[in-house]
Coordinates of C-alpha atoms and ligand atoms in Angstrom, one line a residue:
X199 CA 22.9 -7.8 -22.7
X200 CA 19.5 -8.3 -21.2
X201 CA 16.0 -8.8 -22.5
X202 CA 15.9 -5.1 -23.5
X203 CA 18.9 -3.2 -25.0
X204 CA 17.6 0.2 -24.0
X205 CA 14.4 1.7 -22.7
X206 CA 13.8 4.8 -24.7
X207 CA 10.1 4.8 -25.6
X208 CA 7.0 2.9 -24.6
X209 CA 6.4 2.7 -28.4
X210 CA 9.3 0.2 -28.5
X211 CA 7.5 -2.3 -26.2
X212 CA 4.9 -4.9 -27.1
X213 CA 2.1 -6.0 -24.7
X214 CA 4.2 -9.1 -24.0
X215 CA 7.2 -6.9 -23.0
X216 CA 5.0 -4.7 -20.8
X217 CA 3.4 -7.7 -19.1
X218 CA 6.9 -9.1 -18.4
X219 CA 7.9 -5.9 -16.8
X220 CA 4.8 -5.7 -14.6
X221 CA 5.1 -9.4 -13.6
X222 CA 8.8 -8.9 -12.8
X223 CA 7.9 -5.8 -10.7
X224 CA 5.4 -7.9 -8.7
X225 CA 8.3 -10.3 -8.0
X226 CA 10.4 -7.4 -6.9
X227 CA 8.0 -6.5 -4.0
X228 CA 9.6 -9.1 -1.8
X229 CA 13.2 -8.4 -3.0
X230 CA 12.8 -4.7 -2.4
X231 CA 12.2 -5.5 1.3
X232 CA 14.8 -8.3 1.8
X233 CA 17.4 -6.7 -0.6
X234 CA 19.6 -8.6 -3.0
X235 CA 23.2 -8.5 -4.4
X236 CA 22.2 -9.5 -7.9
X237 CA 23.6 -6.3 -9.5
X238 CA 26.6 -6.0 -7.1
X239 CA 29.0 -5.7 -10.1
X240 CA 27.0 -3.0 -11.9
X241 CA 27.3 0.8 -11.8
X242 CA 24.3 3.0 -12.8
X243 CA 25.0 6.6 -13.9
X244 CA 22.1 9.1 -13.4
X245 CA 22.4 12.1 -15.7
X246 CA 19.6 14.6 -14.8
X247 CA 19.6 17.7 -17.0
X248 CA 16.2 18.6 -15.5
X249 CA 14.8 18.7 -12.0
X250 CA 13.5 15.5 -10.4
X251 CA 12.6 14.1 -7.0
X252 CA 10.8 10.8 -7.6
X253 CA 12.4 9.5 -10.8
X254 CA 16.0 10.0 -9.7
X255 CA 15.6 8.9 -6.1
X256 CA 13.5 5.8 -7.0
X257 CA 16.1 4.7 -9.6
X258 CA 18.8 5.1 -7.0
X259 CA 16.7 3.3 -4.3
X260 CA 16.0 0.5 -6.9
X261 CA 19.7 0.1 -7.7
X262 CA 20.8 0.1 -4.0
X263 CA 18.2 -2.6 -3.2
X264 CA 19.7 -4.7 -6.0
X265 CA 23.2 -4.3 -4.6
X266 CA 24.5 -2.0 -7.4
X267 CA 26.4 1.3 -7.2
X268 CA 25.2 4.7 -8.3
X269 CA 27.0 7.9 -9.6
X270 CA 25.8 10.9 -11.5
X271 CA 24.6 14.5 -11.3
X272 CA 21.3 16.4 -10.9
X273 CA 22.5 19.9 -11.1
X274 CA 23.3 20.6 -14.7
X275 CA 25.2 23.8 -13.9
X276 CA 27.8 21.7 -12.1
X277 CA 28.6 19.8 -15.3
X278 CA 30.8 20.4 -18.4
X279 CA 27.6 20.1 -20.5
X280 CA 25.9 22.9 -18.6
X281 CA 28.8 25.3 -18.0
X282 CA 31.3 24.7 -20.7
X283 CA 29.1 23.8 -23.7
X284 CA 30.0 20.1 -24.0
X285 CA 27.6 18.2 -26.4
X286 CA 25.3 15.5 -25.2
X287 CA 27.2 13.0 -27.4
X288 CA 30.5 13.8 -25.7
X289 CA 29.0 13.6 -22.2
X290 CA 27.6 10.1 -23.1
X291 CA 30.9 9.0 -24.6
X292 CA 32.5 10.0 -21.3
X293 CA 30.0 8.5 -18.9
X294 CA 29.8 5.1 -20.7
X295 CA 33.4 4.6 -19.6
X296 CA 32.4 5.0 -15.9
X297 CA 29.2 3.1 -15.8
X298 CA 27.3 -0.1 -17.0
X299 CA 24.0 1.8 -17.6
X300 CA 22.9 5.4 -18.1
X301 CA 19.6 6.8 -16.9
X302 CA 19.0 10.2 -18.5
X303 CA 16.5 13.0 -18.1
X304 CA 16.8 15.9 -20.5
X305 CA 14.5 18.8 -21.6
X306 CA 14.7 18.1 -25.3
X307 CA 12.4 15.7 -27.2
X308 CA 14.5 12.9 -28.7
X309 CA 17.4 13.4 -26.3
X310 CA 17.3 9.9 -24.8
X311 CA 17.4 8.3 -28.3
X312 CA 20.4 10.5 -29.3
X313 CA 22.1 9.4 -26.0
X314 CA 21.4 5.7 -26.9
X315 CA 22.9 6.2 -30.4
X316 CA 26.2 7.3 -28.8
X317 CA 26.3 4.9 -25.9
X318 CA 27.8 1.4 -25.8
X319 CA 26.0 0.7 -22.5
X320 CA 22.1 0.6 -22.1
X321 CA 20.3 3.9 -21.8
X322 CA 17.0 4.4 -19.9
X323 CA 14.9 7.5 -20.7
X324 CA 13.9 9.1 -17.4
X325 CA 11.9 11.9 -19.2
X326 CA 12.6 13.5 -22.5
X327 CA 11.1 16.9 -23.2
X328 CA 7.3 16.8 -23.5
X329 CA 7.3 13.5 -25.5
X330 CA 7.9 10.5 -23.2
X331 CA 8.5 9.2 -19.7
X332 CA 8.3 5.5 -20.3
X333 CA 9.4 4.3 -16.8
X334 CA 6.7 6.5 -15.3
X335 CA 4.1 5.0 -17.7
X336 CA 5.2 1.5 -16.7
X337 CA 4.9 2.3 -13.0
X338 CA 1.5 3.8 -13.6
X339 CA 0.4 0.6 -15.4
X340 CA 1.9 -1.4 -12.5
X341 CA 0.0 0.8 -10.0
X342 CA -3.3 0.3 -11.8
X343 CA -2.8 -3.5 -12.0
X344 CA -1.7 -3.8 -8.4
X345 CA -4.5 -1.5 -7.0
X346 CA -7.4 -2.7 -9.3
X347 CA -6.2 -6.3 -9.9
X348 CA -6.4 -5.9 -13.7
X349 CA -6.1 -3.4 -16.5
X350 CA -8.4 -5.0 -19.1
X351 CA -12.0 -3.9 -18.8
X352 CA -11.3 -0.6 -16.9
X353 CA -12.5 2.9 -17.8
X354 CA -9.7 5.4 -17.2
X355 CA -9.8 9.2 -17.3
X356 CA -6.5 11.0 -18.3
X357 CA -6.8 14.6 -17.1
X358 CA -5.0 17.9 -17.1
X359 CA -2.2 18.9 -19.4
X360 CA -2.4 16.2 -22.1
X361 CA -0.4 18.3 -24.6
X362 CA 2.9 18.8 -22.7
X363 CA 2.5 16.1 -20.0
X364 CA 5.0 13.4 -21.0
X365 CA 3.8 10.9 -18.4
X366 CA 0.4 10.8 -19.9
X367 CA 1.7 10.2 -23.4
X368 CA 3.6 7.2 -22.2
X369 CA 0.7 5.9 -20.1
X370 CA -1.8 6.4 -22.9
X371 CA 0.3 4.4 -25.4
X372 CA 0.9 1.7 -22.8
X373 CA -2.8 1.5 -22.0
X374 CA -3.6 1.1 -25.7
X375 CA -2.2 -2.5 -25.5
X376 CA -5.1 -3.3 -23.2
X377 CA -8.9 -3.5 -23.6
X378 CA -9.7 -0.2 -21.9
X379 CA -12.0 2.8 -22.4
X380 CA -10.1 6.1 -22.2
X381 CA -11.6 9.5 -21.4
X382 CA -9.3 12.4 -22.2
X383 CA -10.2 15.6 -20.2
X384 CA -8.2 18.8 -20.9
X385 CA -8.7 22.5 -21.6
X386 CA -9.1 22.9 -25.4
X387 CA -5.5 24.4 -25.6
X388 CA -4.0 21.4 -23.8
X389 CA -5.7 18.5 -25.6
X390 CA -3.7 15.3 -26.5
X391 CA -2.0 15.6 -29.9
X392 CA -4.2 14.2 -32.6
X393 CA -1.4 11.8 -33.7
X394 CA -1.3 10.2 -30.2
X395 CA -5.1 9.9 -30.1
X396 CA -5.1 8.4 -33.6
X397 CA -2.5 5.9 -32.6
X398 CA -4.6 4.8 -29.5
X399 CA -7.7 4.5 -31.7
X400 CA -5.8 2.5 -34.3
X401 CA -5.0 0.0 -31.6
X402 CA -8.7 -0.5 -31.2
X403 CA -9.5 1.1 -27.9
X404 CA -12.4 3.5 -27.2
X405 CA -11.2 7.1 -26.8
X406 CA -13.5 9.9 -25.8
X407 CA -12.5 13.6 -25.4
X408 CA -14.3 15.8 -22.8
X409 CA -13.8 19.4 -21.8
X410 CA -14.5 19.4 -18.0
X411 CA -13.2 17.7 -14.9
X412 CA -16.8 16.8 -13.9
X413 CA -17.1 14.6 -17.0
X414 CA -13.8 12.9 -16.1
X415 CA -14.5 12.4 -12.4
X416 CA -17.7 10.4 -12.6
X417 CA -19.3 7.3 -11.2
X418 CA -18.6 5.1 -14.2
X419 CA -14.8 5.7 -14.0
X420 CA -12.4 3.2 -12.4
X421 CA -9.1 5.3 -12.5
X422 CA -8.6 9.0 -12.6
X423 CA -5.1 10.0 -13.7
X424 CA -4.6 13.7 -13.0
X425 CA -1.6 15.7 -14.2
X426 CA 0.0 19.1 -13.5
X427 CA -0.2 21.9 -16.1
X428 CA 3.5 21.9 -17.2
X429 CA 4.3 25.6 -16.7
X430 CA 8.0 25.1 -17.8
X431 CA 7.0 24.0 -21.3
X432 CA 4.9 27.1 -22.2
X433 CA 6.6 29.5 -24.6
X434 CA 4.3 32.3 -23.5
X435 CA 3.5 32.6 -19.8
X436 CA 0.3 34.4 -20.6
X437 CA -1.0 31.2 -22.2
X438 CA -0.1 29.3 -19.0
X439 CA -2.0 31.9 -16.9
X440 CA -5.1 31.3 -19.0
X441 CA -5.3 27.6 -18.0
X442 CA -3.6 27.6 -14.6
X443 CA -6.0 26.6 -11.8
X444 CA -8.4 24.9 -14.3
X445 CA -9.1 21.2 -14.1
X446 CA -8.7 21.0 -10.3
X447 CA -10.1 18.0 -8.5
X448 CA -11.9 19.1 -5.4
X449 CA -13.2 16.9 -2.5
X450 CA -16.8 17.5 -3.8
X451 CA -15.7 16.1 -7.2
X452 CA -13.9 13.1 -5.7
X453 CA -16.9 12.2 -3.4
X454 CA -18.9 11.5 -6.6
X455 CA -16.5 8.6 -7.4
X456 CA -17.3 5.0 -6.5
X457 CA -15.5 3.8 -3.3
X458 CA -13.3 1.4 -5.3
X459 CA -12.2 4.0 -7.9
X460 CA -8.6 5.3 -7.6
X461 CA -7.1 8.7 -8.2
X462 CA -3.4 8.6 -9.4
X463 CA -1.0 11.5 -10.2
X464 CA 2.6 11.2 -11.3
X465 CA 3.5 14.1 -9.0
X466 CA 4.7 16.7 -8.3
X467 CA 1.3 18.3 -7.6
X468 CA 0.8 22.0 -7.6
X469 CA -2.9 22.7 -7.1
X470 CA -4.7 20.4 -9.4
X471 CA -5.8 18.1 -6.6
X472 CA -7.0 19.9 -3.5
X473 CA -5.1 18.7 -0.4
X474 CA -8.4 17.7 1.4
X475 CA -8.8 15.0 -1.3
X476 CA -5.7 13.3 0.2
X477 CA -7.6 11.7 3.1
X478 CA -10.2 10.0 0.8
X479 CA -9.9 6.3 0.2
X480 CA -9.7 6.9 -3.6
X481 CA -6.5 9.1 -3.2
X482 CA -3.7 6.6 -4.0
X483 CA -1.0 8.9 -5.5
X484 CA 1.4 8.5 -2.6
X485 CA 1.1 4.7 -2.7
X486 CA 1.8 5.0 -6.5
X487 CA 5.2 6.7 -5.6
X488 CA 6.5 3.5 -4.0
X489 CA 5.6 1.5 -7.1
X490 CA 8.3 3.5 -8.9
X491 CA 10.9 1.6 -6.8
X492 CA 9.8 -2.0 -7.7
X493 CA 9.0 -1.1 -11.3
X494 CA 12.5 0.4 -11.8
X495 CA 14.0 -2.6 -10.0
X496 CA 12.3 -4.8 -12.6
X497 CA 13.6 -2.7 -15.5
X498 CA 17.1 -2.8 -14.1
X499 CA 17.0 -6.6 -13.6
X500 CA 15.6 -7.2 -17.1
X501 CA 18.2 -4.9 -18.7
X502 CA 20.9 -6.9 -17.1
X503 CA 19.4 -10.4 -17.3
X504 CA 20.5 -13.0 -19.8
X505 CA 17.0 -14.4 -20.2
Ligands
CP140 N1 6.8 11.8 -11.7 C1 8.0 12.4 -11.9 O1 8.7 12.3 -13.0 O2 8.5 13.1 -10.8 P1 9.9 13.8 -10.7 O3 9.9 15.0 -11.7 O4 10.0 14.2 -9.3 O5 11.0 12.8 -11.1

């Protein structure tokens, strides 16, 4: 077993663990280009009970670049769990017999931890309900470090759907290990849960809550992390309609930023960043996508390393 048994929550990682993953990801930049056969004897199963483009394909790309094999599904209605009513526990007890590692995305909070309890092979959480997306949080931290040269000392605005956005929960908790100032910008109904804000404050970082995108996209900010309003997690579509289209970053907003500021987004984007922002030097969200490959290579290497 490697350095980590599973990767379920960013809450399970210390700053030392996160720094190890980010340093290993930097080493993977070269390996990603040259390719390696280090994991030639490993099979990764990807079980996606929810839609994905980036997470699934970057995990698969990472495993291929390390010489390993991949199997799995991304259409839940083609599985026994989706069509015949098989439990998650039974699916995991089956798949662990086919693969050396399970990567799972599931719509329910707590699903990845349940999967890990039933699995004899390592489990990686690729997104569980509205609670966590730890590998996205890690690739976001890696992106900030790679693009800004550091994390400590930065002022970072987390914007959009801070209630249902699982990436922003994982990133916020990851950032709380560093000496940063965080500005939380969301419509009142989509503010970060008080428990998460309290946990960030308990770690000693400065957290400020604001109500407008203008206060988040300002000259003193180093990193803007914009998120999509998570339509699929609203119980009442009328509540979604009330906030849809709010908290949009326009070109006029982005032009107020310093030239060395960066705009990130976990993607997919709907309309929360205008497409004419894409050509500005601060728009780095498509560069951020590639960092998912090297960060996930690092996670796979560390899960299987004997170090
Ligand atoms: N960022 C992210 O999780 O994207 P996908 O839903 O495409 O995997």
